[in-house]
Short mmCIF file of C-alpha atoms and ligand atoms in Angstrom, two decimals:
data_model
loop_
_atom_site.label_atom_id
_atom_site.label_comp_id
_atom_site.label_asym_id
_atom_site.label_seq_id
_atom_site.Cartn_x
_atom_site.Cartn_y
_atom_site.Cartn_z
CA MET F 1 5.48 104.90 117.19
CA GLN F 2 4.31 103.76 120.62
CA LYS F 3 2.23 106.37 122.49
CA PHE F 4 3.43 107.32 125.53
CA PHE F 5 1.29 108.77 128.22
CA LEU F 6 2.50 111.69 130.54
CA ALA F 7 0.98 110.90 133.95
CA PRO F 8 1.68 114.52 136.47
CA SER F 9 1.79 113.26 139.95
CA ILE F 10 -0.09 116.08 141.54
CA LEU F 11 1.45 115.87 144.93
CA SER F 12 3.55 118.42 143.77
CA ALA F 13 1.39 120.56 142.82
CA ASP F 14 0.38 123.87 144.74
CA PHE F 15 -1.90 122.26 146.79
CA ALA F 16 -3.56 125.28 147.54
CA ARG F 17 -4.97 125.81 144.37
CA LEU F 18 -4.88 121.71 143.61
CA GLY F 19 -8.45 121.57 140.78
CA GLU F 20 -6.42 125.11 139.75
CA ASP F 21 -2.79 123.68 138.77
CA THR F 22 -4.18 120.05 138.06
CA LYS F 23 -6.52 122.03 135.16
CA LYS F 24 -3.48 123.11 133.47
CA VAL F 25 -1.19 120.51 133.46
CA ILE F 26 -4.34 119.06 131.87
CA ASP F 27 -4.31 121.79 129.00
CA ALA F 28 -0.61 122.07 129.04
CA GLY F 29 -0.79 118.44 127.31
CA SER F 30 -0.76 115.94 129.67
CA ASP F 31 -2.90 112.13 129.31
CA LEU F 32 -4.08 111.28 132.87
CA ILE F 33 -3.27 112.31 136.70
CA HIS F 34 -0.94 110.41 138.86
CA PHE F 35 -2.73 110.61 142.43
CA ASP F 36 -0.35 109.33 145.39
CA VAL F 37 -2.24 108.52 148.52
CA MET F 38 0.21 107.87 151.58
CA ASP F 39 -0.96 106.73 154.81
CA ASN F 40 2.20 107.02 157.11
CA HIS F 41 2.30 103.54 157.96
CA TYR F 42 3.02 101.59 154.73
CA VAL F 43 5.07 104.85 153.76
CA PRO F 44 6.48 107.97 156.12
CA ASN F 45 3.90 110.59 154.49
CA LEU F 46 0.53 111.80 154.82
CA THR F 47 -1.48 112.91 151.50
CA MET F 48 -4.77 112.55 150.04
CA GLY F 49 -8.06 111.09 150.08
CA PRO F 50 -10.98 110.15 148.17
CA MET F 51 -12.68 113.04 148.90
CA ILE F 52 -9.79 115.05 147.30
CA LEU F 53 -10.43 112.75 144.27
CA GLN F 54 -14.14 113.77 144.30
CA SER F 55 -13.54 117.21 144.40
CA LEU F 56 -11.49 116.96 141.53
CA ARG F 57 -14.21 114.71 139.35
CA ASN F 58 -16.16 117.49 140.77
CA TYR F 59 -13.94 120.40 139.39
CA ASN F 60 -14.64 118.93 136.10
CA ILE F 61 -11.70 116.77 135.82
CA THR F 62 -12.55 114.22 132.88
CA VAL F 63 -8.63 112.50 131.95
CA PRO F 64 -8.28 108.90 133.30
CA ILE F 65 -6.91 109.54 137.31
CA ASP F 66 -4.27 106.68 137.97
CA VAL F 67 -4.25 105.97 142.26
CA HIS F 68 -0.84 104.54 143.62
CA LEU F 69 -1.92 103.18 146.78
CA MET F 70 0.75 103.54 149.40
CA ILE F 71 -1.21 102.16 152.09
CA LYS F 72 -1.64 99.13 153.73
CA PRO F 73 -4.37 97.55 154.53
CA VAL F 74 -5.61 98.44 150.95
CA ASP F 75 -8.73 96.39 150.38
CA ASN F 76 -11.29 98.59 152.51
CA LEU F 77 -10.46 102.12 150.45
CA ILE F 78 -10.67 100.42 147.34
CA PRO F 79 -14.69 101.09 146.81
CA LEU F 80 -14.49 104.74 148.03
CA PHE F 81 -11.65 105.57 145.44
CA ALA F 82 -13.75 103.28 142.81
CA LYS F 83 -16.69 105.75 143.77
CA ALA F 84 -14.43 108.28 143.87
CA GLY F 85 -13.68 108.30 140.27
CA ALA F 86 -10.53 106.78 140.19
CA THR F 87 -9.70 105.07 136.65
CA PHE F 88 -6.76 103.02 137.92
CA ILE F 89 -6.24 101.91 141.27
CA THR F 90 -2.58 100.49 142.40
CA PHE F 91 -1.24 99.08 144.83
CA HIS F 92 1.60 97.39 146.65
CA PRO F 93 1.63 93.69 146.74
CA GLU F 94 3.36 93.16 150.74
CA ALA F 95 0.77 95.78 151.73
CA THR F 96 -1.95 93.40 151.47
CA LEU F 97 -2.72 90.00 152.74
CA HIS F 98 -4.26 88.27 149.71
CA VAL F 99 -2.82 90.23 146.22
CA GLU F 100 -5.05 88.23 143.97
CA ARG F 101 -8.11 88.81 145.94
CA THR F 102 -7.41 92.75 145.77
CA LEU F 103 -6.90 92.69 142.03
CA ASN F 104 -10.38 91.02 141.76
CA LEU F 105 -12.10 93.74 144.03
CA ILE F 106 -10.80 96.63 142.26
CA LYS F 107 -11.97 95.42 138.84
CA GLU F 108 -15.43 94.23 140.72
CA HIS F 109 -15.55 97.91 141.58
CA GLY F 110 -15.40 98.98 137.95
CA CYS F 111 -11.52 100.05 137.96
CA LYS F 112 -8.63 99.05 135.73
CA ALA F 113 -6.06 97.39 138.02
CA GLY F 114 -2.22 97.95 138.91
CA LEU F 115 0.57 96.49 140.91
CA ALA F 116 3.15 98.89 142.18
CA LEU F 117 6.71 97.33 142.89
CA ASN F 118 9.30 98.81 144.91
CA PRO F 119 12.84 99.16 143.47
CA ALA F 120 13.99 96.22 146.08
CA THR F 121 10.70 93.89 145.27
CA PRO F 122 11.47 91.21 142.64
CA LEU F 123 9.62 90.24 139.77
CA ASN F 124 8.26 86.86 140.99
CA VAL F 125 5.51 88.79 142.76
CA LEU F 126 3.83 89.35 139.49
CA ASP F 127 3.54 85.61 138.81
CA TYR F 128 -0.42 83.63 138.20
CA VAL F 129 -1.48 87.31 138.43
CA LEU F 130 -0.23 88.69 135.18
CA GLU F 131 -3.39 88.64 133.05
CA LYS F 132 -5.42 90.29 135.33
CA LEU F 133 -3.31 93.44 135.51
CA ASP F 134 -4.38 96.28 133.38
CA LEU F 135 -0.83 98.01 134.40
CA ILE F 136 2.30 97.15 136.21
CA LEU F 137 3.69 100.37 138.08
CA LEU F 138 7.79 100.22 138.62
CA MET F 139 8.96 102.68 141.45
CA SER F 140 11.95 104.08 140.54
CA VAL F 141 12.75 105.59 144.14
CA ASN F 142 11.46 104.46 146.76
CA PRO F 143 7.90 105.66 147.75
CA GLY F 144 6.84 108.23 150.15
CA PHE F 145 8.32 111.19 148.59
CA SER F 146 8.61 113.84 145.98
CA ASN F 147 11.86 115.17 144.29
CA GLN F 148 14.16 112.21 144.65
CA THR F 149 16.92 110.72 142.91
CA PHE F 150 16.02 107.83 139.90
CA LEU F 151 17.47 105.03 140.46
CA PRO F 152 19.48 103.23 138.04
CA SER F 153 18.62 99.91 138.43
CA THR F 154 14.98 100.36 137.05
CA PHE F 155 16.45 100.70 133.38
CA ASN F 156 17.05 96.65 133.84
CA LYS F 157 13.49 96.07 135.37
CA ILE F 158 11.88 97.55 132.72
CA ARG F 159 13.67 95.91 130.26
CA GLU F 160 12.65 92.51 132.18
CA VAL F 161 9.02 93.31 132.75
CA LYS F 162 8.67 94.77 129.00
CA LYS F 163 10.01 91.46 128.46
CA ILE F 164 7.47 89.78 130.43
CA ILE F 165 4.57 91.84 128.82
CA ASP F 166 5.30 91.10 125.30
CA SER F 167 5.97 87.29 125.57
CA ASN F 168 2.87 86.72 127.19
CA PHE F 169 1.56 88.77 124.18
CA LEU F 170 -0.79 90.73 126.99
CA ASP F 171 -1.21 94.61 126.49
CA ILE F 172 -0.40 95.67 129.72
CA LEU F 173 0.95 99.21 130.23
CA LEU F 174 4.31 99.65 132.22
CA GLU F 175 4.53 102.72 134.30
CA VAL F 176 7.52 104.14 135.99
CA ASP F 177 7.66 106.53 138.88
CA GLY F 178 9.93 108.67 140.77
CA GLY F 179 12.77 111.12 139.83
CA ILE F 180 11.70 111.63 135.77
CA LYS F 181 13.02 114.54 134.19
CA LEU F 182 13.78 115.91 130.80
CA GLU F 183 16.65 114.74 131.36
CA ASN F 184 16.42 111.35 131.66
CA ILE F 185 13.15 110.47 129.94
CA ALA F 186 14.06 109.14 126.54
CA GLU F 187 16.23 106.45 128.12
CA ILE F 188 13.32 105.40 130.39
CA ALA F 189 10.95 105.39 127.42
CA CYS F 190 13.84 103.33 125.63
CA SER F 191 14.12 100.58 128.42
CA GLY F 192 10.08 99.77 127.62
CA ALA F 193 8.11 102.23 129.36
CA ASN F 194 4.83 103.30 128.30
CA VAL F 195 3.87 105.60 130.80
CA PHE F 196 5.81 108.36 132.68
CA VAL F 197 5.09 109.78 136.72
CA ILE F 198 6.25 113.08 136.58
CA GLY F 199 6.24 115.71 139.61
CA SER F 200 8.78 117.67 140.83
CA GLY F 201 10.20 117.29 136.91
CA LEU F 202 7.15 119.28 135.64
CA PHE F 203 5.86 121.60 138.49
CA LYS F 204 8.56 123.07 139.48
CA TYR F 205 8.97 124.93 136.31
CA SER F 206 5.71 128.14 135.74
CA ASN F 207 5.48 127.06 132.03
CA TYR F 208 3.72 123.99 132.00
CA GLU F 209 3.06 123.88 128.28
CA LEU F 210 6.87 124.21 127.21
CA ILE F 211 8.66 121.80 129.52
CA ILE F 212 5.86 118.96 127.90
CA LYS F 213 6.51 120.54 124.33
CA LYS F 214 10.10 119.49 125.41
CA ILE F 215 9.36 115.96 126.72
CA ARG F 216 7.27 115.09 123.83
CA ILE F 217 10.21 115.83 121.80
CA GLU F 218 12.58 114.05 124.04
CA LEU F 219 10.46 110.89 123.74
CA ASN F 220 9.99 110.97 120.00
CA GLN F 221 13.49 111.24 119.47
CA SER F 222 14.50 108.36 122.50
CA TYR F 223 14.65 105.64 120.03
CA SER F 224 16.78 107.41 117.54
CA ARG F 225 18.94 108.44 120.61
CA PHE F 226 19.23 105.32 122.17
CA VAL F 227 18.74 102.11 119.96
CA HIS F 228 21.85 101.61 117.72
C1 DX5 Z 301 6.56 108.94 145.01
C2 DX5 Z 301 5.67 108.90 144.40
C3 DX5 Z 301 5.63 109.87 142.99
C4 DX5 Z 301 6.09 110.98 143.37
C5 DX5 Z 301 7.20 111.40 142.38
O1 DX5 Z 301 6.30 108.09 146.64
O2 DX5 Z 301 4.96 107.79 144.70
O3 DX5 Z 301 4.35 109.31 142.09
O4 DX5 Z 301 5.14 111.95 143.19
O5 DX5 Z 301 7.44 112.34 142.23
P1 DX5 Z 301 8.54 112.84 141.16
O6 DX5 Z 301 8.52 113.12 140.05
O7 DX5 Z 301 9.42 114.50 141.95
O8 DX5 Z 301 9.92 112.01 141.99
ZN1 ZN Z 302 3.56 107.73 142.67
#
């Protein structure tokens, strides 16, 4: 059975108690933490910088942290996020002038590198850099806000990226971000994703443990429900 990773987006956490809320979702059974960085330039919203990431590390958050940069330009903030404790750093290719250089920069700073593709971004941006990637993030909403509706066009895109990864015999995580809920996670898993960002679909509940348990059941049953 394939391993599935749950990555709560703390954009939907209670920011007045960010450390505590983050710890709670980890204790409830999450695998990593998804950290959304927005700059009111690449996307029309403003969120968190490296200082907040550092504060979470200081608060003894030790799980991998998956930093999703929705910022333009990208390069100057990479050393700061790496130093603050990022595990993965993922960026949008159209937000940087030299994609390959930015990927190298992330690696040079000791982090794993990811590319994030918006719903309308074609897959050929992956050509020529595939072997440098540890993670591919497919946006299933347009970036900028939590609590949006999952775009069904993502299902085919997941299948296509999964085919590309497998046919090249590469070990790249396939992450999906936006509008994931208990109700659609099994179908997303069946399309080939193995990392699931979940913001409002988790934080809106008061009992994180219970909802994560239900999500795991959905994931474990996903193959029997969607593959015939
Ligand atoms: C959107 C962010 C997402 C968002 C997910 O731009 O990249 O990570 O927080 O939130 P939900 O799961 O509520 O769509
Ligand atoms: Zn994100």
